[in-house]
PDB file of C-alpha atoms in Angstrom:
ATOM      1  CA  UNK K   1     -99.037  68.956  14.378  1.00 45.00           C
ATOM      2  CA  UNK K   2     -98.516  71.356  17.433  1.00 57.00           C
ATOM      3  CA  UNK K   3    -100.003  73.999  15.108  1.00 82.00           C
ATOM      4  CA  UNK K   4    -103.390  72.888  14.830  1.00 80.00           C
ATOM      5  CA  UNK K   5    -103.282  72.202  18.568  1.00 80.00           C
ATOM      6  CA  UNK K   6    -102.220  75.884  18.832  1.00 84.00           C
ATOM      7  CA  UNK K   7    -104.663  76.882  16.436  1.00 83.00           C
ATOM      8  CA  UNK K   8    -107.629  75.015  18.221  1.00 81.00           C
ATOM      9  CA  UNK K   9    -107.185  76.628  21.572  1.00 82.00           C
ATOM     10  CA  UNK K  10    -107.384  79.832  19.918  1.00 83.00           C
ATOM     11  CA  UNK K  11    -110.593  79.311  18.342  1.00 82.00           C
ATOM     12  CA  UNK K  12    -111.451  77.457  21.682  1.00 80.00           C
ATOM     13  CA  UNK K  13    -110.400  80.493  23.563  1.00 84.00           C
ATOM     14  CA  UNK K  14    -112.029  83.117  21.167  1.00 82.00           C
ATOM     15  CA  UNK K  15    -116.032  81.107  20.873  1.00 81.00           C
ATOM     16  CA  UNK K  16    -116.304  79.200  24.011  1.00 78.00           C
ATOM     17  CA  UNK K  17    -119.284  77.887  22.643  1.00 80.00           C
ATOM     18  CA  UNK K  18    -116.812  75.884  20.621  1.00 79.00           C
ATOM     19  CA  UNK K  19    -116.538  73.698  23.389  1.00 80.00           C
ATOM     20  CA  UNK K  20    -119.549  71.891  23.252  1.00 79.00           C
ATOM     21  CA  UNK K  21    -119.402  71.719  19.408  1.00 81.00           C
ATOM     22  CA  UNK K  22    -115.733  70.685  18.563  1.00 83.00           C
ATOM     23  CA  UNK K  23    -116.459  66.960  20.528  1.00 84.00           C
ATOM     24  CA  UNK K  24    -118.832  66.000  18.221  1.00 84.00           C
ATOM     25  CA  UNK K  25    -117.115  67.014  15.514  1.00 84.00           C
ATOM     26  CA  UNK K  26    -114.365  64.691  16.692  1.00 85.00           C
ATOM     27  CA  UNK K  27    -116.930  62.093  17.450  1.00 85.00           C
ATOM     28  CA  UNK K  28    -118.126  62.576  13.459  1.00 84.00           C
ATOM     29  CA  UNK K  29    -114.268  61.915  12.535  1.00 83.00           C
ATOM     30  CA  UNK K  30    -113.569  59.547  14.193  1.00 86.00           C
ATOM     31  CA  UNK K  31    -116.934  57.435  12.729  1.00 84.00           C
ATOM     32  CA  UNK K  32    -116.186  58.326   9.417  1.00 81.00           C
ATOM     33  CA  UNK K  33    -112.807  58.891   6.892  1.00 81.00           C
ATOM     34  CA  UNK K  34    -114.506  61.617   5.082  1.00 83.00           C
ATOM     35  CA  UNK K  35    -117.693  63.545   6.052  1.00 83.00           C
ATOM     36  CA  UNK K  36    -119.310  66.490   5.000  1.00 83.00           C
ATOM     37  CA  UNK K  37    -120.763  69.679   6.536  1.00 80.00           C
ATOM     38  CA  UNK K  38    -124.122  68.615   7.122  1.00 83.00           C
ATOM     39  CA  UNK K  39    -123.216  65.658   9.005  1.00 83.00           C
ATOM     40  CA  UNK K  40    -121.648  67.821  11.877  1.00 82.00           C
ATOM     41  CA  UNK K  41    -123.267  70.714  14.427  1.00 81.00           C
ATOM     42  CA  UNK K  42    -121.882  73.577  13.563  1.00 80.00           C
ATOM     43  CA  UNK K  43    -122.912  76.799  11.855  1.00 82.00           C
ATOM     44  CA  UNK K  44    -121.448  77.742   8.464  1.00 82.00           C
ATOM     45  CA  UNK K  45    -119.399  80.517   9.659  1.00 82.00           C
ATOM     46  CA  UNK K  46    -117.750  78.428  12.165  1.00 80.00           C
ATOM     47  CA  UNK K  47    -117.180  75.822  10.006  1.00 81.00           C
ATOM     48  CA  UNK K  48    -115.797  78.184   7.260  1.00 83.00           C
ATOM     49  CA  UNK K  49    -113.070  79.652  10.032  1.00 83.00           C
ATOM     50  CA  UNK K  50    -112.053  75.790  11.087  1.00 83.00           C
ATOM     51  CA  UNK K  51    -111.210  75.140   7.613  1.00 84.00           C
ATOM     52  CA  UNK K  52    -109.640  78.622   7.245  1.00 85.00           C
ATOM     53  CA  UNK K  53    -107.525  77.857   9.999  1.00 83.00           C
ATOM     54  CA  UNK K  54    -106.733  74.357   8.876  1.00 83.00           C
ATOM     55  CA  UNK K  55    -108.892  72.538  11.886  1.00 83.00           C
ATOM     56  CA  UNK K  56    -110.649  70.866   9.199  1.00 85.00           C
ATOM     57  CA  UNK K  57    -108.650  70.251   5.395  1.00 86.00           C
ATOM     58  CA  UNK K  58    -110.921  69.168   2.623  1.00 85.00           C
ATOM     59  CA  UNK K  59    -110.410  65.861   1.251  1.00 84.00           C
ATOM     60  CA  UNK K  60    -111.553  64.325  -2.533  1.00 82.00           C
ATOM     61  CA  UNK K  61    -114.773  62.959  -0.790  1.00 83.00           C
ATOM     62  CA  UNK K  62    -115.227  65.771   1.833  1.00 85.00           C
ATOM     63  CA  UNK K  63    -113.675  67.154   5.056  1.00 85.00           C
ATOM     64  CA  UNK K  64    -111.599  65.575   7.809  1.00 85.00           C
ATOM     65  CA  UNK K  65    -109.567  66.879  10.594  1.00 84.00           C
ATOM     66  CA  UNK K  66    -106.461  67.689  10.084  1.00 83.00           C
ATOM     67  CA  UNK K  67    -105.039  66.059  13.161  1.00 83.00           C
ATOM     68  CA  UNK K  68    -107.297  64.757  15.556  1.00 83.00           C
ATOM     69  CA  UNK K  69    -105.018  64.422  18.313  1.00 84.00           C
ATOM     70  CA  UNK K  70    -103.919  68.098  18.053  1.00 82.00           C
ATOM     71  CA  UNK K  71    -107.266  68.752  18.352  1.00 81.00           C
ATOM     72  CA  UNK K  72    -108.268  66.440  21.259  1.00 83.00           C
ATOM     73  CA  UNK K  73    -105.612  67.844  23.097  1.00 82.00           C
ATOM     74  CA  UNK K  74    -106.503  71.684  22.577  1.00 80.00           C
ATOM     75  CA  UNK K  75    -110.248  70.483  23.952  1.00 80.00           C
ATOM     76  CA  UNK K  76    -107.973  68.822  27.334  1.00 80.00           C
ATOM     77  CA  UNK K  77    -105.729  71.356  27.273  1.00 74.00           C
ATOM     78  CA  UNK K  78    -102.961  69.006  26.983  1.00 73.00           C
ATOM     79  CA  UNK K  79    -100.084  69.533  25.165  1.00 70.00           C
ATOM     80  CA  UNK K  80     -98.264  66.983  22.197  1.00 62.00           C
ATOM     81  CA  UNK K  81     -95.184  65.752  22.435  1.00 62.00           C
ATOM     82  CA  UNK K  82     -93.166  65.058  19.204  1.00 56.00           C
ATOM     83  CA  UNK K  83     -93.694  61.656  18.970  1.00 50.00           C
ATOM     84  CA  UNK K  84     -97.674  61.608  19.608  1.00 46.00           C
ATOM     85  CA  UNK K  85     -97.684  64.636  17.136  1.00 47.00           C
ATOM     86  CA  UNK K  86     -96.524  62.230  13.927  1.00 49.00           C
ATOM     87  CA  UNK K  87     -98.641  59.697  14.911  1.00 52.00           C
ATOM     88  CA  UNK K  88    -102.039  62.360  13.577  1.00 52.00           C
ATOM     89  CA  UNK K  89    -102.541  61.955   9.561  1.00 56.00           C
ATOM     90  CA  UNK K  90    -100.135  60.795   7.453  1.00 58.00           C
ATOM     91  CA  UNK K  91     -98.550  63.425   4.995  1.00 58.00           C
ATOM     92  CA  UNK K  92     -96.054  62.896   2.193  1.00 59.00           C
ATOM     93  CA  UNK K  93     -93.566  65.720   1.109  1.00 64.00           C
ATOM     94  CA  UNK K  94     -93.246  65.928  -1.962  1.00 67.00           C
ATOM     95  CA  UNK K  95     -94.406  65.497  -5.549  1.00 69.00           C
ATOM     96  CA  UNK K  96     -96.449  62.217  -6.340  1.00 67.00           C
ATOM     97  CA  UNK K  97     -95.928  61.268 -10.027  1.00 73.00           C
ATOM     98  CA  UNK K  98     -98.336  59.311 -11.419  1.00 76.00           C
ATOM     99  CA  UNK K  99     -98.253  57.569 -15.553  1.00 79.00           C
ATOM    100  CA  UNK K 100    -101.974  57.511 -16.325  1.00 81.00           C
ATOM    101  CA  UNK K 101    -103.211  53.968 -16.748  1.00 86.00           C
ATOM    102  CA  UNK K 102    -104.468  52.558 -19.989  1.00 87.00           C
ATOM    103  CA  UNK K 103    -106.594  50.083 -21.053  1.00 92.00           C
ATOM    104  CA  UNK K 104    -104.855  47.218 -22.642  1.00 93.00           C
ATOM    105  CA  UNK K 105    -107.771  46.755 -25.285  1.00 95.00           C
ATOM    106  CA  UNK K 106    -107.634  50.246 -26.039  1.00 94.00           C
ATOM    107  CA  UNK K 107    -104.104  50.837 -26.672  1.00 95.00           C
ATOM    108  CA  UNK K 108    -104.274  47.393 -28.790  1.00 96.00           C
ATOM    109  CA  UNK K 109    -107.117  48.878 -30.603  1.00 97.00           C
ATOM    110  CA  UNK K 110    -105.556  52.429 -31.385  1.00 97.00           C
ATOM    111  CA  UNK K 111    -102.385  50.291 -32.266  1.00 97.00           C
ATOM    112  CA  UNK K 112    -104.300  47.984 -34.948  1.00 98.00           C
ATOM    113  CA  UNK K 113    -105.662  51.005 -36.200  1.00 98.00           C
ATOM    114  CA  UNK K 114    -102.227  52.886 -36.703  1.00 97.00           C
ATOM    115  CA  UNK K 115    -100.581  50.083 -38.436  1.00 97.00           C
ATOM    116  CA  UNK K 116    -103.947  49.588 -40.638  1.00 96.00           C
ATOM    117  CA  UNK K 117    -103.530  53.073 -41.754  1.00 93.00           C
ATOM    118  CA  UNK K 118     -99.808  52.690 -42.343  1.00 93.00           C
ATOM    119  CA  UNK K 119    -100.003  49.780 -44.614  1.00 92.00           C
ATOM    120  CA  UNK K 120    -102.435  51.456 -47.104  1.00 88.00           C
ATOM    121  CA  UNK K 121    -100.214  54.651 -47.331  1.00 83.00           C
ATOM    122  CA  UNK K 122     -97.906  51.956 -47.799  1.00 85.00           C
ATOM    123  CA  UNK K 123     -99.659  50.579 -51.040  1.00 82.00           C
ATOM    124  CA  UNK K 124    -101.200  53.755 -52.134  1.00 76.00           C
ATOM    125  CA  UNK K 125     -97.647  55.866 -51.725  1.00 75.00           C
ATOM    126  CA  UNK K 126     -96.536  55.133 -55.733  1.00 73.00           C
ATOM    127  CA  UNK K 127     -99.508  56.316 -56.824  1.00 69.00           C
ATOM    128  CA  UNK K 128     -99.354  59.878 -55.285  1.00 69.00           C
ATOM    129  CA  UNK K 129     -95.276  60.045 -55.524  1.00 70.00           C
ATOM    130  CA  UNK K 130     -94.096  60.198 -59.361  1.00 71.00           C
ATOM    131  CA  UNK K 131     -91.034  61.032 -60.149  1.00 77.00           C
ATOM    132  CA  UNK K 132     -90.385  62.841 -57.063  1.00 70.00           C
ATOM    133  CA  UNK K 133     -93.332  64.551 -57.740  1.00 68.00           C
ATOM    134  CA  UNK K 134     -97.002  64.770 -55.880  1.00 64.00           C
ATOM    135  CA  UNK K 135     -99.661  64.157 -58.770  1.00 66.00           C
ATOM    136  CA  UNK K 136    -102.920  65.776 -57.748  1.00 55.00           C
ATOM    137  CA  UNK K 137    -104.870  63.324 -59.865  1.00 56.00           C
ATOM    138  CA  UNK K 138    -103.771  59.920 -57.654  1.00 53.00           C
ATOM    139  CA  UNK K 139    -103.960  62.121 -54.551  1.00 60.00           C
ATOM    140  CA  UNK K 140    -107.650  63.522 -55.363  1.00 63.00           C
ATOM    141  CA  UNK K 141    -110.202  61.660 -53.713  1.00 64.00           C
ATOM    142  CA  UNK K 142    -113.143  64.197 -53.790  1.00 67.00           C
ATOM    143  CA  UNK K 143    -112.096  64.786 -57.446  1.00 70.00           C
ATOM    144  CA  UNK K 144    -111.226  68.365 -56.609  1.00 70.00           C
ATOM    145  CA  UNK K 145    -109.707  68.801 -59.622  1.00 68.00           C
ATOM    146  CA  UNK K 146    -112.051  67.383 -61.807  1.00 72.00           C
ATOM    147  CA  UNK K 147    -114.295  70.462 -59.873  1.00 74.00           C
ATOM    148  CA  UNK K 148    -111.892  72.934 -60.681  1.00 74.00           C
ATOM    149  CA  UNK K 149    -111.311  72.076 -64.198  1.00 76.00           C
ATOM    150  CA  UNK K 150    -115.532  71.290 -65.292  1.00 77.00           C
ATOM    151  CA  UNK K 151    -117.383  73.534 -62.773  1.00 74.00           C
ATOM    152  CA  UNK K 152    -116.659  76.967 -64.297  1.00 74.00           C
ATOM    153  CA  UNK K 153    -117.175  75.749 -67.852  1.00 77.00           C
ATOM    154  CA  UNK K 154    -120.982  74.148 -66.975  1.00 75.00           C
ATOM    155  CA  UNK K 155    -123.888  76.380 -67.727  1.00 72.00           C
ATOM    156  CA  UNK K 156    -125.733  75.868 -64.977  1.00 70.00           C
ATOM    157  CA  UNK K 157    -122.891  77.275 -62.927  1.00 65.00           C
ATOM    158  CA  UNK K 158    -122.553  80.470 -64.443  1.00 63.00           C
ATOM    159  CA  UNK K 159    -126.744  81.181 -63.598  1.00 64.00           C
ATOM    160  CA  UNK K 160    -125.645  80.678 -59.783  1.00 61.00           C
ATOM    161  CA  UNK K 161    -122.822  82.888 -60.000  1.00 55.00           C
ATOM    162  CA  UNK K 162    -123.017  86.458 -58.629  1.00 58.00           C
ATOM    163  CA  UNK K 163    -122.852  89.137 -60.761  1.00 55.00           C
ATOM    164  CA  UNK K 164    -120.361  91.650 -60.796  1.00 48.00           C
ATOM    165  CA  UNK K 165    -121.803  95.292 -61.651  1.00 44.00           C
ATOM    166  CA  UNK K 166    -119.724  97.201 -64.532  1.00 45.00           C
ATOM    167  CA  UNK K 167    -119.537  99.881 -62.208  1.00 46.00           C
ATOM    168  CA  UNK K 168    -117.483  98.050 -59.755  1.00 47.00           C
ATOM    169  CA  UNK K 169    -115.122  96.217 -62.008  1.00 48.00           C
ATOM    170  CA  UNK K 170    -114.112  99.637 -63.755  1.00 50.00           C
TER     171      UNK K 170
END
C-alpha cells in the first residue's frame, strides 16, 4: 500500500517526534496480531490521527497496522515497489457471504417440536372444522364462551360492575 507509506512520511514529516515512537509501535506489531492502545507509547491524540489516517485500522480484537512494510519504509525513507507492496496484509474485495451455522441438536429439536404440533392440529382439526364451519365451542379452550354467555347473568358480577349515572346515559 504506497498510500500508507505516503501517509506515514507525512505524519513523520509533520511530528518528528514520531520518529522515536512509530518503531516501537512496529516492534508491538510485529509481537502481536492484534494489540491495543495501552500496549504501545504513544499519546491519545497521536494515536487517534494514525488511525484517522489509516496507519493503524482496528481489528475485532484491537488495532494493527495497516501495512507494516509501508510503514517501515516511510521510517527508512525507502520507497515500495509493487510487488513488496502486496506482500503487507492480506485484503479481499468484495462481499463475504456467510449462512449462519446451526446446531444440529437444535434444529432437530425445533424440528420434533414442529411436527409434534402438527400432528395434534392434525387430530384435533374435525373437531374445530364442521361443516365448513369454525365451531367456537371445540375451538374454546379457556371456555371463553362459557364466560361470555354465564358472567353477565351471575350476581356477583353485576356488584363489580361500574355504574353508569342516569345523567350520562340520557
Amino acid at each position: 500500500m504506497d498510500d500508507v507509506r505516503e501517509v506515514t512520511a507525512q505524519l513523520l514529516a509533520d511530528k518528528p517526534r514520531l520518529t522515536d515512537e512509530l518503531p516501537e509501535v512496529l516492534a508491538v506489531d510485529e509481537q502481536h496480531s492484534s494489540w491495543t492502545f495501552d500496549d504501545i507509547p504513544v499519546d491519545s491524540g497521536t494515536f487517534g490521527e494514525l488511525v484517522s489516517r489509516g496507519v493503524v485500522e482496528k481489528t475485532g480484537s484491537g488495532y494493527r497496522l495497516a501495512d507494516r512494510q509501508a510503514v517501515q519504509a516511510a521510517l527508512t525513507g525507502e520507497t515500495i515497489e509493487e510487488d513488496t507492496a502486496s506482500e503487507g496484509r492480506d485484503f479481499e474485495v468484495g462481499f463475504d457471504f456467510s449462512r449462519p451455522t446451526v446446531e444440529r441438536d437444535v434444529a432437530v429439536a425445533f424440528g420434533g417440536v414442529l411436527v409434534l404440533v402438527l400432528v395434534f392440529r392434525m387430530f384435533s382439526i374435525q373437531s374445530v372444522f364442521q361443516n365448513g364451519d369454525i365451531v367456537l365451542l371445540a375451538n374454546d379452550p379457556y371456555f371463553y364462551r362459557y364466560w361470555l354467555q354465564r358472567l353477565p347473568r351471575a350476581p356477583e358480577a353485576r356488584s363489580h360492575s361500574p355504574r353508569v349515572s342516569r345523567a350520562a346515559s340520557r
